[in-house]
XYZ file of C-alpha atoms in Angstrom:
668
model
C 130.571 53.989 73.680
C 128.878 51.786 76.540
C 126.050 49.549 76.448
C 123.587 49.950 79.347
C 122.431 47.333 81.020
C 119.595 46.592 82.418
C 119.712 44.865 85.265
C 120.489 45.901 88.466
C 124.798 45.878 88.136
C 124.423 48.947 85.323
C 126.818 50.749 88.167
C 129.162 48.547 86.344
C 128.615 48.794 82.691
C 130.178 46.540 80.302
C 131.725 48.365 78.366
C 131.580 46.609 74.285
C 134.923 45.615 72.821
C 134.730 47.272 69.576
C 133.725 50.822 70.804
C 136.110 53.416 72.341
C 137.348 52.288 76.069
C 136.099 54.512 78.895
C 137.674 54.989 82.393
C 136.979 52.640 84.706
C 134.491 53.069 87.864
C 135.363 53.856 90.756
C 136.178 50.381 93.521
C 133.178 49.649 95.110
C 132.477 48.768 98.810
C 130.310 46.387 99.736
C 127.117 47.438 100.673
C 126.134 48.351 104.417
C 122.665 49.042 103.662
C 120.351 46.897 106.692
C 117.281 48.253 105.103
C 116.777 47.279 101.879
C 115.205 48.544 98.821
C 114.192 52.801 99.671
C 111.744 55.743 97.447
C 110.190 58.551 97.879
C 108.962 58.019 94.363
C 105.762 56.238 93.078
C 105.323 55.165 89.372
C 102.634 58.032 89.538
C 105.883 60.835 90.961
C 107.779 58.929 87.229
C 104.736 59.883 85.074
C 104.546 63.957 85.969
C 107.802 64.255 86.196
C 108.345 62.965 83.121
C 105.375 65.013 81.516
C 106.756 68.416 82.616
C 104.143 68.173 84.918
C 105.321 67.584 88.390
C 105.104 70.570 91.164
C 106.408 69.287 94.249
C 109.639 67.579 93.560
C 111.237 68.927 96.249
C 109.387 65.998 98.637
C 111.004 63.928 96.386
C 114.201 64.754 95.220
C 117.364 65.826 97.248
C 118.405 65.207 100.247
C 115.447 63.386 103.146
C 116.358 62.556 106.738
C 114.194 59.169 107.360
C 113.776 55.648 108.929
C 113.488 52.503 106.889
C 113.205 49.263 108.523
C 114.202 50.690 112.052
C 117.282 52.840 110.478
C 117.529 56.323 111.044
C 119.762 57.507 107.801
C 119.353 60.009 104.213
C 116.993 59.188 101.120
C 119.143 61.167 98.302
C 117.804 60.867 94.663
C 119.286 63.150 91.840
C 118.369 63.538 88.132
C 121.002 62.609 85.355
C 120.217 60.845 82.594
C 123.402 61.241 80.845
C 125.635 59.168 83.769
C 126.853 56.082 83.819
C 127.523 56.350 87.609
C 126.566 58.550 90.525
C 127.191 58.253 94.522
C 127.394 60.303 96.762
C 130.543 61.531 98.936
C 130.828 63.605 101.762
C 132.686 64.032 105.272
C 131.164 60.904 106.239
C 133.258 58.274 103.773
C 136.216 60.428 103.106
C 134.740 61.826 100.036
C 135.615 57.959 98.509
C 133.654 57.932 95.323
C 133.517 54.250 95.195
C 132.201 54.150 99.011
C 128.095 54.518 98.819
C 126.548 54.658 95.530
C 123.302 55.227 94.063
C 121.075 53.339 91.647
C 120.102 53.932 88.395
C 115.716 53.453 87.884
C 114.546 51.238 85.419
C 112.086 52.891 84.461
C 114.760 55.147 81.198
C 113.708 58.529 84.349
C 117.319 58.984 85.188
C 116.923 59.638 88.209
C 119.173 57.694 90.899
C 119.095 57.255 94.538
C 119.520 55.431 97.481
C 119.129 54.868 101.349
C 122.397 55.625 103.421
C 122.099 54.472 107.014
C 123.484 57.021 110.199
C 123.604 60.256 108.815
C 121.248 62.477 108.730
C 120.893 66.928 109.342
C 124.536 69.135 109.159
C 125.359 66.618 106.967
C 128.058 67.936 104.582
C 127.795 66.187 100.659
C 128.218 66.154 96.671
C 126.995 63.927 93.636
C 130.292 62.372 92.457
C 128.438 61.508 88.721
C 130.755 60.346 85.932
C 129.013 60.293 82.534
C 129.003 58.096 79.704
C 132.063 59.739 78.218
C 133.985 59.412 80.818
C 134.017 62.591 82.500
C 133.400 62.584 86.286
C 132.144 65.331 87.766
C 131.372 66.581 91.049
C 127.837 68.602 91.883
C 126.835 70.243 94.313
C 122.628 68.473 95.172
C 120.181 70.765 92.825
C 117.454 70.134 95.243
C 119.178 70.464 98.528
C 117.610 73.287 100.968
C 120.831 74.540 102.454
C 124.121 74.582 101.550
C 127.799 75.254 102.665
C 128.730 79.462 103.115
C 130.066 80.535 100.123
C 133.312 80.268 98.962
C 132.676 75.723 99.669
C 130.236 74.505 98.076
C 128.901 71.181 99.233
C 125.860 70.872 99.870
C 124.380 70.012 103.520
C 121.696 67.963 104.943
C 118.845 69.877 105.932
C 115.272 69.857 106.203
C 112.049 72.691 105.538
C 109.943 71.479 108.768
C 109.321 75.185 111.253
C 106.372 75.422 113.715
C 105.007 78.784 112.157
C 102.877 81.187 114.581
C 101.766 83.528 110.861
C 98.298 82.085 111.046
C 96.673 85.440 111.484
C 98.129 86.507 108.340
C 98.060 82.911 106.306
C 93.754 83.263 106.571
C 93.856 87.063 105.800
C 96.413 87.576 102.855
C 94.404 87.233 100.571
C 92.377 91.486 102.268
C 96.197 92.427 102.634
C 97.683 91.066 98.875
C 94.963 91.499 96.770
C 94.290 94.161 93.058
C 92.166 96.312 95.054
C 94.623 96.643 97.904
C 97.193 99.310 99.149
C 100.552 97.446 97.522
C 103.284 99.862 98.792
C 107.484 97.327 98.405
C 109.868 98.084 100.036
C 112.591 96.518 97.992
C 116.673 95.606 100.101
C 119.378 93.256 99.472
C 120.310 91.599 102.166
C 123.658 91.771 102.179
C 124.010 95.627 102.129
C 120.659 97.013 103.723
C 122.481 97.023 107.057
C 126.400 96.297 107.981
C 127.457 96.383 112.181
C 128.741 99.643 112.576
C 131.432 98.404 115.126
C 132.560 96.341 112.486
C 131.454 97.368 108.406
C 132.344 94.070 107.064
C 130.568 91.606 109.345
C 126.840 90.434 107.650
C 124.339 90.972 109.983
C 121.987 87.280 110.531
C 118.410 87.082 109.017
C 117.599 87.100 112.990
C 119.751 90.652 113.208
C 118.183 91.920 109.836
C 115.161 91.243 111.986
C 115.584 92.936 114.307
C 116.107 96.156 112.585
C 113.982 95.714 109.392
C 110.316 94.445 111.249
C 110.139 97.793 112.899
C 111.377 100.021 110.271
C 109.365 98.835 108.017
C 106.194 98.913 109.987
C 107.807 103.037 110.819
C 108.038 103.156 107.291
C 104.285 102.208 106.009
C 105.187 99.917 103.341
C 102.734 97.638 103.398
C 105.400 94.680 101.706
C 108.962 93.667 101.593
C 110.596 91.903 98.340
C 113.332 90.830 99.005
C 116.507 90.661 96.128
C 117.147 87.180 94.815
C 117.800 84.802 98.623
C 118.958 81.541 97.054
C 121.837 79.864 97.453
C 124.611 81.838 94.933
C 128.478 81.666 94.762
C 129.200 85.263 93.654
C 129.188 88.068 95.918
C 128.599 90.286 92.878
C 126.140 89.100 91.434
C 123.406 90.296 93.642
C 122.003 87.089 93.913
C 121.039 87.076 90.747
C 123.079 83.817 89.395
C 122.467 80.755 92.224
C 123.289 77.435 92.497
C 121.008 76.606 95.342
C 117.079 77.379 93.743
C 115.927 75.098 96.935
C 118.138 76.904 99.993
C 118.647 80.407 101.171
C 121.794 81.727 100.927
C 123.912 80.500 104.620
C 125.200 83.252 104.383
C 122.693 85.001 106.867
C 122.081 81.601 109.167
C 119.310 78.579 108.167
C 116.876 78.442 106.383
C 114.629 78.174 110.005
C 116.519 81.725 109.983
C 115.206 83.078 107.038
C 111.870 81.223 108.025
C 111.291 82.481 112.039
C 112.477 86.812 109.873
C 109.347 86.186 107.230
C 106.986 85.252 109.912
C 108.377 88.243 111.882
C 106.829 90.365 109.191
C 103.983 88.700 108.821
C 103.120 88.811 112.335
C 102.751 92.639 111.688
C 101.231 92.001 108.402
C 104.098 92.720 105.974
C 103.252 90.773 103.161
C 106.659 88.841 101.228
C 107.784 89.165 97.611
C 110.477 86.977 96.800
C 113.434 87.709 93.609
C 113.009 84.344 91.545
C 115.404 83.767 88.368
C 113.813 81.433 85.880
C 116.080 82.765 83.430
C 119.574 82.075 83.327
C 122.186 80.127 85.943
C 126.219 80.923 86.247
C 128.336 77.862 84.874
C 130.377 77.312 88.009
C 131.025 73.808 88.175
C 129.371 72.354 91.904
C 126.081 73.959 89.897
C 123.005 72.821 87.295
C 125.829 73.330 84.111
C 126.225 70.581 82.454
C 125.345 68.376 86.009
C 126.101 64.739 84.589
C 128.656 66.221 82.006
C 125.645 66.921 79.148
C 123.881 69.861 78.296
C 121.422 68.797 80.911
C 119.265 72.249 82.344
C 120.776 73.693 79.684
C 119.637 74.272 76.424
C 122.131 72.873 73.979
C 121.506 74.940 71.132
C 123.704 78.086 72.562
C 121.555 80.234 70.719
C 118.738 79.708 73.251
C 120.867 78.119 75.675
C 123.988 80.486 75.694
C 123.180 84.522 77.444
C 125.788 86.680 76.033
C 125.176 89.715 78.419
C 125.490 88.023 81.731
C 127.671 85.362 80.302
C 125.056 82.247 82.290
C 123.088 79.488 80.808
C 119.565 79.638 79.674
C 117.279 77.220 80.304
C 115.039 74.948 78.279
C 112.159 76.062 78.355
C 111.131 72.804 75.623
C 112.125 70.300 78.218
C 109.616 68.418 80.792
C 112.047 67.527 83.475
C 113.525 71.860 83.212
C 109.820 72.527 83.584
C 109.424 70.510 86.752
C 111.925 71.176 88.579
C 110.954 75.411 88.287
C 107.174 74.591 88.118
C 108.290 73.362 91.074
C 110.694 75.826 92.133
C 108.594 78.378 92.369
C 106.064 77.173 94.640
C 108.328 75.453 96.690
C 108.860 78.901 98.061
C 104.497 79.631 98.059
C 104.353 76.462 100.268
C 107.433 75.827 102.454
C 108.321 79.891 102.937
C 105.242 81.405 102.715
C 106.046 84.188 100.805
C 103.261 86.096 99.364
C 104.391 86.114 95.685
C 107.739 86.265 93.482
C 108.401 89.046 91.252
C 109.744 86.686 87.996
C 113.331 88.335 86.867
C 114.158 89.533 83.192
C 110.665 87.093 81.720
C 111.600 89.371 78.540
C 114.569 87.810 78.088
C 112.772 84.610 78.435
C 110.002 85.429 75.890
C 112.321 86.491 72.516
C 114.500 83.968 71.002
C 116.501 86.819 69.382
C 116.779 88.713 73.208
C 120.658 90.557 73.020
C 121.377 88.863 69.707
C 121.983 90.412 66.428
C 121.410 89.377 63.603
C 122.029 85.471 62.402
C 122.444 85.264 66.039
C 119.031 83.780 67.011
C 116.646 80.917 65.066
C 112.645 81.610 64.752
C 110.586 79.501 66.077
C 108.420 77.525 63.899
C 105.914 79.904 62.741
C 109.422 82.277 62.002
C 108.836 84.352 64.955
C 110.752 86.226 67.730
C 108.517 84.774 70.917
C 110.203 81.735 72.712
C 106.767 79.745 72.546
C 108.177 76.844 74.931
C 108.889 80.094 77.268
C 105.074 81.538 77.017
C 103.921 77.926 77.246
C 106.100 77.692 80.613
C 104.462 80.746 82.067
C 100.691 80.467 81.521
C 101.394 76.938 82.828
C 103.051 78.113 85.557
C 101.234 81.190 86.834
C 98.296 78.428 86.453
C 99.806 76.171 88.857
C 100.284 78.984 91.044
C 96.608 80.852 91.620
C 95.271 77.795 91.931
C 97.279 76.118 95.061
C 97.441 79.819 96.350
C 94.857 81.586 95.362
C 96.138 85.001 97.608
C 99.534 85.172 96.105
C 100.743 87.502 93.731
C 102.408 86.825 90.329
C 104.484 89.716 89.382
C 106.448 90.239 85.735
C 109.497 92.030 85.355
C 109.129 92.342 81.579
C 110.444 95.500 79.559
C 108.909 95.073 76.659
C 105.406 95.555 74.602
C 104.555 91.879 74.689
C 100.833 91.636 74.340
C 98.464 90.583 77.382
C 101.174 89.894 80.130
C 98.522 90.518 83.011
C 95.724 88.518 81.355
C 94.714 85.387 81.471
C 95.570 82.100 80.433
C 92.898 80.790 78.951
C 91.897 84.463 77.543
C 95.390 84.233 75.511
C 97.455 85.482 78.026
C 100.565 85.158 80.245
C 98.904 84.898 84.012
C 100.799 87.850 86.130
C 98.947 89.496 88.484
C 101.253 92.175 88.808
C 103.888 94.011 86.269
C 106.278 96.533 86.305
C 105.857 99.814 84.276
C 109.238 100.425 83.052
C 107.749 102.696 80.621
C 106.738 104.989 83.152
C 109.428 104.623 84.352
C 111.855 106.086 82.107
C 109.800 108.462 80.707
C 109.002 109.736 84.457
C 112.557 110.185 85.589
C 113.747 111.645 81.772
C 111.467 114.162 82.966
C 112.496 114.353 86.266
C 116.389 114.897 85.533
C 114.944 118.259 83.151
C 116.003 121.255 84.465
C 112.554 123.173 85.787
C 112.835 125.799 82.120
C 113.081 123.061 79.726
C 110.052 121.177 81.537
C 107.298 122.987 79.884
C 108.576 120.850 76.728
C 108.572 118.044 77.706
C 104.976 117.373 79.717
C 104.563 114.617 77.497
C 106.575 112.470 79.533
C 104.632 112.383 82.353
C 101.735 112.742 79.946
C 101.567 109.283 78.169
C 101.374 106.613 80.897
C 98.101 106.757 80.946
C 97.958 106.184 77.387
C 98.853 102.859 78.138
C 98.654 102.367 81.159
C 95.084 100.759 82.070
C 96.305 97.766 79.797
C 98.512 95.853 81.930
C 98.232 95.895 86.071
C 100.867 98.181 86.171
C 103.667 98.731 89.841
C 105.579 101.201 89.388
C 109.249 100.488 89.991
C 112.043 102.624 91.248
C 114.499 99.552 92.093
C 117.754 98.806 92.386
C 118.418 99.023 88.321
C 118.173 102.754 88.869
C 120.316 103.695 91.384
C 123.649 101.423 90.484
C 126.555 101.291 87.415
C 127.117 105.330 87.340
C 122.780 105.858 86.720
C 123.875 107.877 89.816
C 120.981 107.839 93.294
C 117.925 109.612 92.816
C 118.175 112.427 95.126
C 121.330 112.723 92.698
C 119.475 112.834 90.219
C 117.078 115.189 90.730
C 118.133 119.244 89.195
C 118.816 122.391 91.522
C 120.708 123.167 94.562
C 120.226 121.197 97.465
C 116.979 122.096 98.791
C 115.491 121.965 95.080
C 117.054 118.462 94.710
C 115.098 117.157 97.725
C 111.337 118.501 96.900
C 111.952 117.438 93.314
C 111.901 113.928 95.035
C 109.262 114.729 97.188
C 107.485 115.622 94.144
C 108.494 112.693 92.325
C 107.275 110.492 95.361
C 104.188 111.725 95.674
C 103.440 111.659 91.477
C 103.890 108.157 92.432
C 102.380 107.164 94.885
C 99.574 109.385 93.095
C 99.687 107.485 89.630
C 96.843 104.872 89.253
C 99.157 101.249 89.879
C 101.077 99.461 93.380
C 104.039 101.590 94.097
C 107.926 99.489 94.730
C 111.044 101.653 95.921
C 114.563 99.929 96.730
C 116.108 100.687 100.155
C 117.710 104.087 100.764
C 115.116 105.745 98.542
C 113.146 106.949 100.951
C 115.194 109.017 102.963
C 117.480 110.604 100.227
C 120.392 108.365 99.993
C 123.184 109.888 98.170
C 125.726 108.060 96.634
C 125.149 104.871 94.299
C 124.013 101.231 96.077
C 126.836 99.402 96.749
C 126.663 95.684 97.378
C 129.183 94.470 99.674
C 128.549 97.817 101.886
C 125.469 99.860 104.319
C 123.433 102.262 103.335
C 124.062 105.341 104.263
C 122.251 105.613 108.270
C 124.351 108.745 109.380
C 121.977 110.450 107.185
C 119.289 110.355 108.562
C 121.247 112.878 111.149
C 120.693 115.742 108.730
C 117.481 117.335 108.485
C 116.887 117.247 104.629
C 117.072 113.042 104.835
C 115.088 112.884 108.184
C 111.983 115.302 106.354
C 112.620 113.208 102.835
C 111.777 109.691 105.105
C 109.251 111.604 106.961
C 107.521 112.704 104.047
C 107.629 108.699 102.879
C 106.215 107.557 106.455
C 102.827 110.698 105.037
C 102.622 109.208 101.464
C 102.608 105.755 102.795
C 99.613 106.921 105.323
C 97.897 108.446 102.583
C 97.949 105.212 99.858
C 96.903 103.122 102.299
C 94.372 105.259 104.125
C 92.478 106.835 100.929
C 90.572 103.925 98.513
C 90.940 106.521 96.114
C 94.760 105.633 95.607
C 94.155 101.707 95.166
C 90.590 100.346 94.727
C 90.304 101.102 90.683
C 94.285 101.644 89.967
C 93.447 99.337 86.892
C 90.831 100.505 85.526
C 90.114 103.899 83.642
C 87.539 104.517 86.034
C 89.916 104.932 89.116
C 91.813 107.762 87.202
C 90.784 111.263 85.047
C 92.935 113.744 84.283
C 91.853 117.245 84.443
C 94.492 119.626 83.860
C 97.626 118.490 81.592
C 97.489 121.453 78.387
C 99.898 124.682 81.657
C 103.049 123.872 80.298
C 103.778 127.755 80.561
C 103.652 127.107 84.742
C 104.513 123.019 84.336
C 101.399 122.042 85.958
C 99.849 119.106 85.752
C 96.428 118.428 87.559
C 94.467 115.418 87.926
C 91.710 113.057 89.405
C 91.510 110.034 90.916
C 88.348 107.841 91.669
C 87.313 105.013 94.350
C 84.139 103.042 93.878
C 81.913 105.021 95.639
C 81.586 109.124 94.465
C 82.523 110.670 98.184
C 85.964 108.534 97.161
C 87.268 110.940 95.239
C 90.825 112.884 95.142
C 92.124 115.829 93.343
C 96.241 115.878 92.947
C 97.774 119.079 91.702
C 101.676 119.068 90.721
C 104.062 122.023 89.857
C 107.471 121.303 87.906
C 108.993 124.832 89.043
C 110.571 126.181 91.592
C 107.419 129.074 91.439
C 105.259 129.106 93.402
C 101.132 129.132 92.390
C 99.429 131.448 94.360
C 96.010 132.130 93.862
C 95.674 129.516 90.864
C 92.515 128.143 89.449
C 91.843 124.066 89.099
C 88.191 122.167 88.351
C 87.214 119.927 90.429
C 85.780 116.914 90.072
C 82.456 117.382 92.236
C 81.212 120.594 94.054
C 81.841 120.444 97.015
C 84.173 121.286 99.950
C 87.983 120.057 99.704
C 90.425 119.089 102.786
C 94.230 119.520 102.000
C 95.070 115.849 102.865
C 99.025 115.760 101.561
C 101.435 118.666 100.843
C 104.641 118.071 100.072
C 105.654 121.662 100.824
C 105.049 120.460 104.306
C 108.143 121.692 106.917
C 108.378 118.925 108.025
C 109.270 116.831 105.074
C 112.236 119.910 105.137
C 109.783 121.756 102.734
C 109.105 125.655 103.215
C 105.701 125.344 104.242
C 103.542 127.035 101.743
C 100.420 124.843 102.855
C 96.755 125.478 101.637
C 93.632 126.490 105.231
C 90.871 123.989 105.056
C 88.610 123.912 104.006
C 88.817 124.673 100.776
C 84.720 125.413 99.453
C 84.341 125.479 95.562
C 83.230 127.500 93.402
C 80.406 127.958 90.758
C 83.200 128.637 87.987
C 83.426 127.133 85.042
C 87.061 125.802 84.883
C 88.483 123.368 83.085
C 85.655 121.656 81.603
C 83.921 121.025 84.838
C 80.943 124.076 86.459
C 82.681 123.566 90.200
C 86.336 124.960 90.771
C 88.099 126.500 93.569
C 91.699 128.652 93.976
C 94.521 127.197 95.896
C 97.699 127.907 96.193
C 100.589 124.869 94.655
C 104.035 124.857 96.335
C 107.503 125.153 94.476
C 108.075 121.416 93.548
C 104.960 120.653 94.976
C 102.111 118.354 95.084
C 99.158 119.218 97.339
C 96.812 116.168 96.918
C 93.414 117.106 98.216
C 89.845 115.266 98.867
C 86.483 115.920 98.206
C 84.452 115.693 101.393
C 81.133 115.066 101.312
C 78.636 117.414 103.080
């Protein structure tokens, strides 16, 4: 290998004649930079970067339009410690590798930097990198704020300045985004939520989507939206989960400012925005992070830790400090510059376990002989502490599918520090139950009741996400048994159970109106279905459920503690009926829910109630406005002093076929 000189001439290192000869470096033009040395990095920045503690690297690395000594140009800085030569190439210099070399810093940080005068916003560029072995690469900028639209692969000099007009939301979002408030999330894939009906192949812009999305979400009553990954990615079938541009919203739909405007418009309607964030893996595209400087820079060098067998992608090296700083900075970037109200962290389980999707002998135990990835665990703790320190009103949500303990417990108590965790067990058990023919449900009541055994061990979010309506799993409505009427009744019943069960809610787009086909990432939802009564009824039911959830403190004030839930009856297996109560912090905030899992109406059905007095029907999933049969209860329902279900008072009511009844106590 060649010796690295420490002089400013290290861009042309003198090869050691006793070792292999390296390929010659590109001929370099004489510098025309009139500004002299310039850097955005301080010694403290370098210290934090090398210690893995820097959380604002996006202010330092990447490309930044600046004025230096009266000259306007662009400052470039990139981490490439295994490079012996780095230059900026682009249209401005005819992609000449020798035209604009960067200088390697003297402090052994591995950062190369330089100022290129007279170029600015909109300039297309890449980094030409020569590894110490002589291998040559052309890479996009890991910190680029915008990229060319795929299949083009270059970065674009841009900025993240935006004059935000969401002050009310930002001042008050703690009131909307707290764990004791209603959180009902509408999950969206931007590329396929809606297309131009007159030109179905055309993707709508951020602005066009916002024109339709903002009023639609407001009408439906969801409190938040969650965007599947919007970060730049080269491959549409990855759904955005194979990212190359971690600091840039995809250019498919417009500029970063266009995406900011979409978020702003949602905030102006008091709708929060969560973003899918993917720190678990990245693809091996030639212009991306993989072997960025010719070495395993961002990915772990050991394939047992650095290669994901399921997704054929590469795993970050969570033990490398500079990589940790990259990920910490990226998470805070979206909360800081894009006003995101939280991050849903993808594939947490794949990061927590060294043996995830690996057979015996394909993984290496940790220093204690266990299967836990200690480096990833410490990263999660540090990440969540950093996020909640700077942005205490946001939510960090873990997509974690195992029983790993303490995911939503504070890091100082040994937990990972997330705000919420997806309740995957509830989702699997519930869908398994609802897919059964109603005749057989009597023998599987425990699939519904088991969730409360562990419901308060974490702060759970109940998800019916994109993963449940793709790859042969069928649309939610198509999972339901029976004829058309029964399928829609079952789906309304399922959603009522979801919205009255402890936990926050997440529903994938299209499920709210009974999309009949599986999700297609490259086409629009089937909006024409809303021309038909069953689907319009399903949408009206979802509106009513969101309204019920938002308006009734008993359904959200105590979602994560056992005091907010009480089983009334789980033993009527023969009729497949379950009854339970939800409770707010005040005695009068009490709700009773009765679910009938069969197509047989149950009239004069007696249930015990927690408090004697007057009860009123707030919601009935069989309402004719929802395409139901209209078998509802008269109001009010006055309890009788007849002991039932272990309670001193009880009422008689009608529970409609495949229906749910929600009653509220009225304080006389």
